[in-house]
Amino acid sequence: MTTAFPLSWPDGFPRSKSRETGQFRTSLAGALNNVRTSLNLFGRDSGKPVTDVVLSSNVSLGCEKPADPGVAVWFRWQGMQVCIPVDRYATPAANLQAIHHVLEARRVELRHGTLALVMASMKGFAALPAPAGRHWSEVLGVSRTAGRDEIEAAHRLLIRQHHPDSGGSEAAAAEINAARDAALKERT
């Protein structure tokens, strides 16, 4: 399942071992807006809509500079699942801005080449779905037949232990919250 948080990185795509500062002069909000605009313009220019967009990162409220600044933009275009992942730079804003430039390069290909050329270059970004996370019962440490009360109790215990305010990580807390939500959704 591709998630906006925590970061869903495509299988088989290597991670950067070191990070550059980058020379982009764009805020996180500005870079995010640039990516959204580029996706819309790419869809318009190609005559093929861009759908199911997920901007995935480790950015959360109160944490715009996570330890892992990678960003992956997932979307569907021409019936193809596409992912443009960038973690070359030290901040999510710089990585988003780099994705914006990659999308703008595809628009240049459209202007000076053909749709067939762009389709060929986009195949390099074709992605399998993001790796599936652990089943909610495994995350919460309960059986798959656990009731709502047992699910809620397991969630409260784990979130107290793994919340960033208690020395845990944002990724762990997000996984625990997502597991609780998935479990309760099955119970409704």
Short mmCIF file of C-alpha atoms in Angstrom, two decimals:
data_model
loop_
_atom_site.label_atom_id
_atom_site.label_comp_id
_atom_site.label_asym_id
_atom_site.label_seq_id
_atom_site.Cartn_x
_atom_site.Cartn_y
_atom_site.Cartn_z
CA MET A 1 0.00 0.00 0.00
CA THR A 2 1.39 3.39 -0.97
CA THR A 3 1.19 5.81 1.94
CA ALA A 4 1.79 9.52 2.26
CA PHE A 5 3.39 8.89 5.67
CA PRO A 6 5.69 7.24 6.42
CA LEU A 7 7.71 7.25 3.21
CA SER A 8 6.79 4.51 0.69
CA TRP A 9 9.94 3.90 -1.36
CA PRO A 10 9.71 1.75 -4.52
CA ASP A 11 11.16 -1.77 -4.35
CA GLY A 12 14.44 -2.18 -6.17
CA PHE A 13 15.24 1.53 -6.28
CA PRO A 14 18.52 2.21 -4.45
CA ARG A 15 18.72 4.75 -1.66
CA SER A 16 21.36 7.50 -1.63
CA LYS A 17 24.23 6.80 0.72
CA SER A 18 25.04 10.49 1.27
CA ARG A 19 23.05 13.67 0.87
CA GLU A 20 23.87 16.97 -0.82
CA THR A 21 22.63 20.32 0.42
CA GLY A 22 21.30 21.38 -2.99
CA GLN A 23 21.02 24.91 -4.30
CA PHE A 24 17.25 25.16 -4.43
CA ARG A 25 15.78 28.28 -2.85
CA THR A 26 12.31 26.89 -2.32
CA SER A 27 10.33 26.32 0.86
CA LEU A 28 8.63 22.99 1.52
CA ALA A 29 5.24 24.53 0.70
CA GLY A 30 6.62 26.10 -2.49
CA ALA A 31 8.24 22.85 -3.65
CA LEU A 32 5.04 20.93 -2.89
CA ASN A 33 3.05 23.43 -4.94
CA ASN A 34 5.58 23.17 -7.80
CA VAL A 35 5.23 19.37 -7.91
CA ARG A 36 1.43 19.52 -7.88
CA THR A 37 1.45 22.15 -10.63
CA SER A 38 3.93 20.17 -12.75
CA LEU A 39 1.81 17.01 -12.41
CA ASN A 40 -1.30 18.88 -13.54
CA LEU A 41 0.52 20.54 -16.45
CA PHE A 42 2.12 17.25 -17.49
CA GLY A 43 -1.32 15.62 -17.62
CA ARG A 44 -2.75 18.55 -19.59
CA ASP A 45 0.19 18.73 -22.02
CA SER A 46 0.19 14.98 -22.67
CA GLY A 47 -3.58 14.81 -23.06
CA LYS A 48 -3.49 11.90 -20.61
CA PRO A 49 -4.68 12.60 -17.07
CA VAL A 50 -2.48 12.02 -14.04
CA THR A 51 -4.50 10.27 -11.32
CA ASP A 52 -4.12 8.65 -7.89
CA VAL A 53 -1.32 11.00 -6.82
CA VAL A 54 0.38 10.20 -3.51
CA LEU A 55 3.20 12.43 -2.26
CA SER A 56 5.04 10.16 0.16
CA SER A 57 7.62 11.32 2.74
CA ASN A 58 8.53 11.30 6.41
CA VAL A 59 7.40 14.90 6.86
CA SER A 60 4.76 15.30 9.55
CA LEU A 61 3.28 18.12 11.60
CA GLY A 62 6.09 19.66 13.57
CA CYS A 63 8.82 17.80 11.69
CA GLU A 64 9.73 19.31 8.33
CA LYS A 65 13.32 17.99 8.52
CA PRO A 66 13.10 14.24 9.26
CA ALA A 67 16.19 12.02 9.52
CA ASP A 68 15.20 10.43 6.20
CA PRO A 69 14.43 13.33 3.82
CA GLY A 70 13.51 11.12 0.85
CA VAL A 71 10.36 11.86 -1.14
CA ALA A 72 8.52 9.64 -3.60
CA VAL A 73 5.73 10.86 -5.85
CA TRP A 74 3.43 8.02 -6.93
CA PHE A 75 0.77 8.39 -9.63
CA ARG A 76 -0.99 6.66 -12.50
CA TRP A 77 -0.52 7.82 -16.07
CA GLN A 78 -1.46 5.97 -19.25
CA GLY A 79 -2.56 2.98 -17.13
CA MET A 80 0.95 2.77 -15.67
CA GLN A 81 1.85 2.99 -11.96
CA VAL A 82 4.65 5.56 -11.87
CA CYS A 83 6.96 6.55 -9.03
CA ILE A 84 9.56 9.32 -9.09
CA PRO A 85 11.66 8.89 -5.92
CA VAL A 86 14.42 11.30 -4.89
CA ASP A 87 16.55 11.24 -1.75
CA ARG A 88 19.70 12.88 -3.10
CA TYR A 89 19.27 16.05 -1.06
CA ALA A 90 19.33 16.74 2.68
CA THR A 91 15.80 18.19 2.92
CA PRO A 92 12.38 17.05 1.73
CA ALA A 93 11.91 20.50 0.11
CA ALA A 94 15.01 20.04 -2.06
CA ASN A 95 13.99 16.49 -3.01
CA LEU A 96 10.50 17.69 -3.94
CA GLN A 97 11.99 20.49 -6.02
CA ALA A 98 14.18 17.92 -7.82
CA ILE A 99 11.04 15.90 -8.64
CA HIS A 100 9.46 19.08 -9.98
CA HIS A 101 12.44 19.47 -12.35
CA VAL A 102 12.19 15.82 -13.45
CA LEU A 103 8.52 16.39 -14.32
CA GLU A 104 9.35 19.61 -16.13
CA ALA A 105 11.94 17.69 -18.17
CA ARG A 106 9.15 15.33 -19.32
CA ARG A 107 7.17 18.40 -20.39
CA VAL A 108 10.19 19.57 -22.44
CA GLU A 109 10.25 16.14 -24.08
CA LEU A 110 6.57 16.61 -24.95
CA ARG A 111 7.22 20.02 -26.51
CA HIS A 112 10.24 18.96 -28.55
CA GLY A 113 9.62 15.27 -29.07
CA THR A 114 6.54 13.11 -29.21
CA LEU A 115 4.18 11.41 -26.80
CA ALA A 116 5.84 8.11 -27.74
CA LEU A 117 9.21 9.50 -26.60
CA VAL A 118 7.75 10.57 -23.26
CA MET A 119 6.02 7.22 -22.81
CA ALA A 120 9.36 5.50 -23.36
CA SER A 121 11.11 7.72 -20.80
CA MET A 122 8.28 7.27 -18.26
CA LYS A 123 8.70 3.49 -18.44
CA GLY A 124 11.89 4.08 -16.48
CA PHE A 125 9.71 5.34 -13.64
CA ALA A 126 7.22 2.48 -13.87
CA ALA A 127 6.89 1.04 -10.40
CA LEU A 128 5.46 -1.93 -8.70
CA PRO A 129 3.16 -1.00 -5.86
CA ALA A 130 4.97 0.00 -2.68
CA PRO A 131 5.85 -2.93 -0.47
CA ALA A 132 2.98 -3.92 1.79
CA GLY A 133 3.45 -3.26 5.45
CA ARG A 134 2.89 -5.78 8.20
CA HIS A 135 -0.66 -6.92 8.89
CA TRP A 136 -2.37 -4.89 11.62
CA SER A 137 -2.54 -7.90 13.94
CA GLU A 138 1.23 -8.34 13.74
CA VAL A 139 1.86 -4.64 14.45
CA LEU A 140 -0.53 -4.58 17.42
CA GLY A 141 0.48 -8.01 18.73
CA VAL A 142 -3.08 -9.34 18.80
CA SER A 143 -4.90 -12.11 16.98
CA ARG A 144 -6.72 -11.41 13.72
CA THR A 145 -9.96 -12.12 15.56
CA ALA A 146 -9.31 -9.57 18.33
CA GLY A 147 -12.28 -7.43 19.32
CA ARG A 148 -12.45 -3.64 19.37
CA ASP A 149 -11.57 -3.42 23.08
CA GLU A 150 -8.48 -5.62 22.69
CA ILE A 151 -7.39 -3.64 19.62
CA GLU A 152 -7.81 -0.31 21.43
CA ALA A 153 -5.95 -1.59 24.53
CA ALA A 154 -3.03 -2.86 22.42
CA HIS A 155 -2.93 0.45 20.56
CA ARG A 156 -2.85 2.52 23.78
CA LEU A 157 -0.02 0.41 25.22
CA LEU A 158 2.09 0.48 22.06
CA ILE A 159 1.57 4.16 21.31
CA ARG A 160 2.68 5.04 24.87
CA GLN A 161 5.88 3.03 24.28
CA HIS A 162 6.65 4.10 20.71
CA HIS A 163 5.38 7.68 20.41
CA PRO A 164 8.13 10.22 19.54
CA ASP A 165 7.40 12.08 22.79
CA SER A 166 8.30 8.88 24.67
CA GLY A 167 11.55 8.24 22.80
CA GLY A 168 9.95 6.33 19.93
CA SER A 169 9.89 7.31 16.28
CA GLU A 170 7.33 9.00 14.07
CA ALA A 171 7.44 6.02 11.70
CA ALA A 172 6.66 3.55 14.51
CA ALA A 173 3.81 5.69 15.81
CA ALA A 174 2.39 6.06 12.30
CA GLU A 175 2.53 2.29 11.76
CA ILE A 176 0.75 1.66 15.09
CA ASN A 177 -1.95 4.23 14.32
CA ALA A 178 -2.45 2.84 10.80
CA ALA A 179 -2.71 -0.70 12.21
CA ARG A 180 -5.39 0.40 14.70
CA ASP A 181 -7.31 2.20 11.95
CA ALA A 182 -7.16 -0.85 9.65
CA ALA A 183 -8.25 -3.17 12.45
CA LEU A 184 -11.19 -1.00 13.46
CA LYS A 185 -12.22 -0.57 9.83
CA GLU A 186 -12.54 -4.36 9.58
CA ARG A 187 -14.70 -4.34 12.70
CA THR A 188 -17.33 -1.90 11.38
#
